[in-house]
XYZ file of C-alpha atoms in Angstrom:
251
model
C -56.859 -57.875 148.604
C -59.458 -59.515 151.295
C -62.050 -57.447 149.475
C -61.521 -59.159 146.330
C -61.091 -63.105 147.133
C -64.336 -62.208 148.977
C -65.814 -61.292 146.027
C -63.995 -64.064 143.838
C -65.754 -66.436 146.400
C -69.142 -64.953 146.088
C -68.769 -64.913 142.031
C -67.571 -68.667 141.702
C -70.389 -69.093 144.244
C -73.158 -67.688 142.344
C -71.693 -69.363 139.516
C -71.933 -72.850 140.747
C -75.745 -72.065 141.419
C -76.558 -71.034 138.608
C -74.551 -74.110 137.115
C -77.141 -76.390 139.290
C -80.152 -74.320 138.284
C -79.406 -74.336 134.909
C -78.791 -78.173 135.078
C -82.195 -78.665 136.078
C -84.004 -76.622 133.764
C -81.970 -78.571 131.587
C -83.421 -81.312 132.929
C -87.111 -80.404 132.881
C -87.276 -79.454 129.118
C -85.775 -82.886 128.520
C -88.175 -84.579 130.307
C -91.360 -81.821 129.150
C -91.754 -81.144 132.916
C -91.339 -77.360 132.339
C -93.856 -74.876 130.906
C -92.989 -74.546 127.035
C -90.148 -72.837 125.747
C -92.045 -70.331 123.730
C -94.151 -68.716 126.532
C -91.027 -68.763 128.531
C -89.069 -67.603 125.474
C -91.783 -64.627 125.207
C -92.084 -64.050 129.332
C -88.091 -63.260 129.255
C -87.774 -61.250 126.027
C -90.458 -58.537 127.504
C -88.210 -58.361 130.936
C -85.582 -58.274 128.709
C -86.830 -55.400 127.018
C -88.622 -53.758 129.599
C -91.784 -54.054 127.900
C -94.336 -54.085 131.062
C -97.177 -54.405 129.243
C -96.437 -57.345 127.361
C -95.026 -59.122 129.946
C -98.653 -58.431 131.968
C -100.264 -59.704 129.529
C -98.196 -62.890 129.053
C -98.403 -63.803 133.110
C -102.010 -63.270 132.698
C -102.711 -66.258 130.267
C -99.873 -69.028 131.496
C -98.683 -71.639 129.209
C -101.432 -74.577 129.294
C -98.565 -77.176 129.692
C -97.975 -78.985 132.946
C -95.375 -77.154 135.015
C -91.556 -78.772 135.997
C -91.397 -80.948 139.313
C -87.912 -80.166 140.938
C -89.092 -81.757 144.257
C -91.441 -84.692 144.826
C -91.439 -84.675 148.373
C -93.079 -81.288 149.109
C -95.726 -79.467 146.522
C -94.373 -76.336 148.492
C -90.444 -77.500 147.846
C -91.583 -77.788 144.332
C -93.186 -74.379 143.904
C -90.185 -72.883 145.974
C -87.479 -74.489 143.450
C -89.168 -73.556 140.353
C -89.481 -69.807 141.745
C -85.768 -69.691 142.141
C -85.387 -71.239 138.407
C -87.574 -68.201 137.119
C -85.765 -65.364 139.439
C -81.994 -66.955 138.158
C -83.572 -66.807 134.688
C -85.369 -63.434 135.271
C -81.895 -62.055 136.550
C -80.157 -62.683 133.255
C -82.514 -61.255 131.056
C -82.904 -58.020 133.052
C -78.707 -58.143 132.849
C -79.071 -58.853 129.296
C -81.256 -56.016 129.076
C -78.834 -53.401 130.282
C -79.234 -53.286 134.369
C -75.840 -53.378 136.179
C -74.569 -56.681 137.306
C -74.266 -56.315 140.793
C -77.588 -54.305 141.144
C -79.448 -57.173 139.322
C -77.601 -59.831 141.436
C -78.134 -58.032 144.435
C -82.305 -58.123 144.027
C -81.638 -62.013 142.840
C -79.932 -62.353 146.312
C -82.938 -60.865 147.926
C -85.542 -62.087 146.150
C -84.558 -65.682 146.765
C -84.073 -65.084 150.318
C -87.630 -64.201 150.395
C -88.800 -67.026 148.538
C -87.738 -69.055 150.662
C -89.717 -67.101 153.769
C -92.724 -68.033 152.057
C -95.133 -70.619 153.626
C -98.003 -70.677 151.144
C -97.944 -71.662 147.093
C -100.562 -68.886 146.728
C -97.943 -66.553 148.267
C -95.426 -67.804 145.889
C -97.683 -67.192 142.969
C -98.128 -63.914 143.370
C -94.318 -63.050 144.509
C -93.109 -64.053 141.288
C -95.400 -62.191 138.981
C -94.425 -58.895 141.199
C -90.623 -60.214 140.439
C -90.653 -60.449 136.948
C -92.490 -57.024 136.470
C -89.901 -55.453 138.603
C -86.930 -56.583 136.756
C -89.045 -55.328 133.782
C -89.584 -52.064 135.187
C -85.369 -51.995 136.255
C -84.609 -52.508 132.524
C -87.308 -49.958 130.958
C -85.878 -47.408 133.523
C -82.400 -48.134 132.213
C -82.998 -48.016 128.464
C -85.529 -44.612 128.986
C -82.606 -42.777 131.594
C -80.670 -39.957 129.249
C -81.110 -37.113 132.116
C -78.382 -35.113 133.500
C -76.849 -36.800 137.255
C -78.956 -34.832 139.260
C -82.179 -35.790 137.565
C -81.032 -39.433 138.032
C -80.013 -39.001 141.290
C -83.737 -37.835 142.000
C -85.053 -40.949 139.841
C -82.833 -43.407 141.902
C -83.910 -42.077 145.106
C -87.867 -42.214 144.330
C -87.155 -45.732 143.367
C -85.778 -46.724 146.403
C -88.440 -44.811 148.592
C -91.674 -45.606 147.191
C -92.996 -46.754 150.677
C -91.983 -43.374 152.215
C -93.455 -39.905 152.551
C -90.603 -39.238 149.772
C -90.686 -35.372 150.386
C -89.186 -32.708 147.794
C -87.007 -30.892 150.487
C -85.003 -34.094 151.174
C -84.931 -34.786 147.773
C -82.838 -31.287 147.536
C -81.214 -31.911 150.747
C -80.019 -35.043 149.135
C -78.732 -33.455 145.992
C -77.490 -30.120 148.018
C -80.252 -28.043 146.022
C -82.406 -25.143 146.109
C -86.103 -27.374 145.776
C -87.207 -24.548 143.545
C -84.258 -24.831 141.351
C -84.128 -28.262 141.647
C -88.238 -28.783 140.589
C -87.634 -26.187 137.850
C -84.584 -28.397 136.696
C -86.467 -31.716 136.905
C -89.209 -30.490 135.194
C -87.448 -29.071 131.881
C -85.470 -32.179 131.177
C -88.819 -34.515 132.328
C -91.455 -32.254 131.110
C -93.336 -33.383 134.436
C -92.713 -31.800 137.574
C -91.121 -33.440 140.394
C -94.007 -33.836 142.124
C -96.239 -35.274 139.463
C -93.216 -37.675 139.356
C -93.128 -39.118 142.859
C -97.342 -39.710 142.095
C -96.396 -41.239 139.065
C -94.269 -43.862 140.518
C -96.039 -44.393 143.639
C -99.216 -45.175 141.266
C -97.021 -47.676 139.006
C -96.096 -48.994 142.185
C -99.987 -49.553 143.307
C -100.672 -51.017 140.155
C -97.702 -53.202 140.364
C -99.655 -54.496 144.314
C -103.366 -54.566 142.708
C -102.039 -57.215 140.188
C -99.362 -59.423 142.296
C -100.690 -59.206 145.392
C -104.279 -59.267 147.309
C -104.012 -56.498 149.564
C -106.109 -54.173 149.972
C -106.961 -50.865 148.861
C -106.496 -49.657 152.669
C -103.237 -51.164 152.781
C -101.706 -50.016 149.595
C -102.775 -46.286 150.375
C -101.251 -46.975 153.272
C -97.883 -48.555 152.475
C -97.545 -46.091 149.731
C -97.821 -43.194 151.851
C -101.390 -41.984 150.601
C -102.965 -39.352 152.856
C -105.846 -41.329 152.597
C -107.904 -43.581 150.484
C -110.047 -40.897 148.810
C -106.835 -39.243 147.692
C -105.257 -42.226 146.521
C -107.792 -43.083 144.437
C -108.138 -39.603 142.921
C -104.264 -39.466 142.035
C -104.834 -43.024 140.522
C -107.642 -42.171 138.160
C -105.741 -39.256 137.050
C -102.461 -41.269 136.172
C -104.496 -44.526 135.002
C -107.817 -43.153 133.833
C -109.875 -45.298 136.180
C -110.059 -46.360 140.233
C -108.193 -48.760 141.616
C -110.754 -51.078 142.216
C -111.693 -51.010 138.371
C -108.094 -51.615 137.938
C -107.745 -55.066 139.979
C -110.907 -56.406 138.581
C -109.655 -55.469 134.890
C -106.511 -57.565 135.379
């Protein structure tokens, strides 16, 4: 019973900000402070269909109209505002879009949270773009998931360790499996093995860092648990067709 007027509060919570948030986009398009409704319309169709492409190629040429002012006191207020208008409206178009309510409220949650951590616009910026393409990536994985529960299981848990060593034999250990079994298994229903996998998604996550972020290649080999830059760069150019560093300066 505590559980659930605790989660009654949360919801009519939530609900009230969203209320606000909405009110002042509501505001903005009123007044032509926001970026036009078309490249918005456009930015939250492809996270709503979990096209990543598209939407990469939509935050790469922004609307040429002024953006929204939510605060005039602070340009860093302002930018921090309008990021939490675009995660709220990123939210319900990845919902829209088939990921689970409380899983997409749960990264809102987090992502604003971290917003708010930031101290530079740049920073901001850059968050965002890595924000949207996430929720992107949450709905494409959604609408391209018909495996069996173990195969998902294994999908779910890459997901979630993408900045770990991510090993096959806790993988199994996870799913109570013999690893040969369970690669052979993976691999007829994928028609990759589970290996190639976990490289696959580590490199979508590098791409998703050479785009939204400025780190650098060191760091991403790093964080991504690359035995070392020279590998990294040779499982990249296998998945991608060129080097990472061709990568960043193409986009």
């Amino acid at each position: 019973m505590l559980e659930n007027r605790q989660k009654n509060k949360s919801l009519r919570y939530r609900t009230g900000i969203e209320k606000l948030i909405y009110a002042q986009l509501s505001f903005q398009r009123q007044n032509n402070f926001f970026h036009s409704d078309s490249h918005e319309k456009r930015i939250m169709n492809a996270i709503k269909d979990g096209n990543i492409n598209d939407l990469i190629s939509y935050l790469k040429h922004p609307s040429i109209e002024g953006v929204g002012t939510l605060s005039k006191s602070s340009a860093l207020r302002n930018k921090k505002n309008l990021a939490i208008c675009g995660v709220t409206l990123a939210t319900r178009a990845a919902i829209e879009g088939g990921v689970q309510l409380e899983q997409a409220y749960t990264m809102s949650d987090l992502y604003i949270q971290h917003v708010e951590s930031l101290s530079e616009v740049v920073e901001i910026d850059q968050f965002l773009t890595a924000v949207f393409i996430e929720f992107a990536h949450h709905v494409h994985f959604q609408k391209q998931n018909k495996y069996s529960k173990v195969v998902t299981s294994c999908q779910t848990y890459i997901a979630q360790h993408l900045y770990a060593k991510c090993s096959i034999s806790n993988i199994a250990k996870m799913n109570r499996l013999n690893p040969i079994y369970l690669c052979q298994l993976f691999k007829n229903e994928v028609g990759i093995s589970l290996r190639e996998y976990i490289q696959q998604q580590k490199i979508e996550e590098a791409k998703r860092l050479l785009i939204s972020t400025s780190y650098s290649l060191t760091d991403i080999c790093t964080y991504l648990h690359f035995t070392d830059q020279s590998y990294f760069t040779k499982v990249f150019k296998k998945f991608v067709g060129i080097t990472p560093k061709q990568y960043r300066n193409t986009y």
